XYZ file of C-alpha atoms in Angstrom:
146
model
C 24.654 11.709 14.030
C 24.310 8.915 11.205
C 27.728 8.352 9.625
C 26.046 8.732 5.968
C 23.367 11.375 6.434
C 23.939 12.851 2.854
C 22.652 9.551 1.331
C 19.100 8.696 0.180
C 17.749 5.148 1.343
C 14.554 3.364 0.628
C 12.956 1.294 3.344
C 10.441 -0.991 2.853
C 8.831 -2.700 6.213
C 5.863 -4.346 7.497
C 3.378 -2.825 10.248
C 5.281 -3.637 13.151
C 7.156 -0.758 15.170
C 6.355 1.777 12.466
C 3.940 4.860 12.476
C 3.125 8.102 11.127
C 5.216 10.269 13.392
C 8.138 7.824 12.474
C 7.821 8.204 8.820
C 7.625 11.841 9.486
C 11.291 11.645 11.149
C 12.574 9.329 8.410
C 11.722 12.087 6.023
C 13.380 15.023 7.657
C 16.409 12.752 7.848
C 16.234 12.206 3.938
C 15.292 8.466 4.268
C 12.297 7.318 2.530
C 9.580 4.741 3.761
C 6.772 2.154 2.428
C 5.032 0.227 4.689
C 2.216 -1.961 5.213
C -0.333 -0.030 7.259
C -2.493 -1.204 10.231
C -5.833 1.061 10.179
C -5.297 1.387 14.576
C -1.386 2.818 13.568
C -0.969 6.148 15.441
C -2.537 9.162 13.435
C -3.601 6.709 10.597
C -6.432 8.849 8.779
C -9.666 8.142 9.588
C -10.844 8.422 6.301
C -9.083 5.620 5.279
C -10.808 3.158 7.905
C -12.932 0.348 6.882
C -15.359 -0.968 9.552
C -16.971 -4.496 9.498
C -19.697 -4.745 6.634
C -18.234 -2.215 4.707
C -18.273 -2.901 0.929
C -15.671 -1.462 -1.621
C -15.532 -2.361 -5.192
C -12.275 -3.823 -6.553
C -9.333 -1.258 -7.478
C -11.133 1.373 -5.405
C -8.310 3.771 -4.319
C -8.257 6.369 -1.720
C -5.466 8.522 -0.609
C -4.809 11.011 2.260
C -1.493 13.055 2.809
C -0.565 13.755 6.744
C 1.643 16.840 7.468
C 2.167 17.116 3.799
C 5.009 14.241 4.252
C 3.361 11.037 4.365
C 1.141 9.318 1.985
C -1.456 7.082 3.183
C -3.615 4.839 0.875
C -6.494 2.585 1.152
C -6.815 -0.063 -2.341
C -9.305 -2.503 -2.385
C -7.613 -5.885 -3.802
C -9.114 -9.041 -2.833
C -9.489 -7.236 0.831
C -8.658 -3.735 1.629
C -5.058 -2.996 1.418
C -3.638 -0.127 3.310
C -0.555 1.297 3.051
C 2.081 4.273 3.884
C 4.508 5.927 2.101
C 7.003 8.689 1.868
C 8.045 7.903 -1.812
C 5.284 7.308 -3.714
C 2.322 9.243 -5.265
C -1.217 8.217 -7.246
C -1.513 10.706 -9.700
C -1.002 10.253 -13.378
C 0.437 7.261 -15.255
C 3.864 6.738 -13.215
C 1.514 6.024 -10.165
C 0.186 2.761 -11.852
C 1.633 -0.234 -13.508
C 0.282 -3.235 -15.334
C 1.106 -6.581 -13.891
C -0.112 -10.110 -14.799
C -2.487 -11.130 -11.987
C -4.112 -14.520 -11.087
C -8.060 -14.756 -10.383
C -8.789 -14.845 -6.540
C -10.475 -17.916 -5.336
C -14.046 -17.967 -4.868
C -13.798 -17.838 -1.161
C -12.081 -14.275 -0.994
C -13.370 -11.728 0.912
C -14.099 -9.430 -2.189
C -14.073 -12.436 -4.753
C -17.194 -11.486 -6.984
C -16.614 -7.455 -7.555
C -13.127 -8.977 -8.285
C -13.754 -11.710 -10.483
C -15.436 -9.542 -13.037
C -12.060 -7.916 -14.006
C -11.083 -11.191 -14.576
C -14.253 -12.369 -17.139
C -13.781 -16.216 -17.475
C -9.845 -15.998 -17.678
C -7.380 -17.719 -14.764
C -5.061 -14.612 -15.409
C -5.666 -10.900 -16.563
C -3.073 -8.202 -17.226
C -4.306 -5.404 -14.706
C -3.628 -2.025 -13.583
C -2.267 -1.565 -9.922
C -0.827 1.274 -7.734
C 2.941 1.162 -8.123
C 3.147 1.514 -4.440
C 1.806 -1.953 -4.151
C 3.674 -3.090 -6.947
C 7.288 -1.778 -5.527
C 6.164 -2.947 -1.787
C 5.687 -6.374 -3.444
C 8.943 -6.427 -5.445
C 10.985 -4.869 -2.480
C 10.030 -6.247 0.970
C 13.044 -8.743 0.441
C 11.539 -11.276 2.884
C 9.468 -8.567 5.179
C 6.195 -10.486 5.819
C 6.661 -13.670 4.404
C 6.644 -15.415 7.819
C 3.743 -14.053 9.510
């Protein structure tokens, strides 16, 4: 038995050693979790898988709820970003946040689509999903050395 089972924790992690079954167990233990996800993760929704040659517009956002407990998303930034969470949603104003973002380089995967949002400016205030922002601000070194 966990010594502090009555407390709620939120864990931010990278894509190694975690999957949807683990997130379901963590949620049942009242532990929130958020992570980057690999598309080949156990039980990752096939509706969110991107195949080579697939093109999506910048800021495209799709989501699937798995077993009413785990939220999986696909967000198109400079490239596809897949995430899983038991502590986020994508409905309504609190699900998005405005952040000042730098224009991507010409060589980024989705440069043409993304650069349109910036016009000629090197930076722009853009609306991004809160799950992405929370992960970026709470990972505390996770994924830094990858």
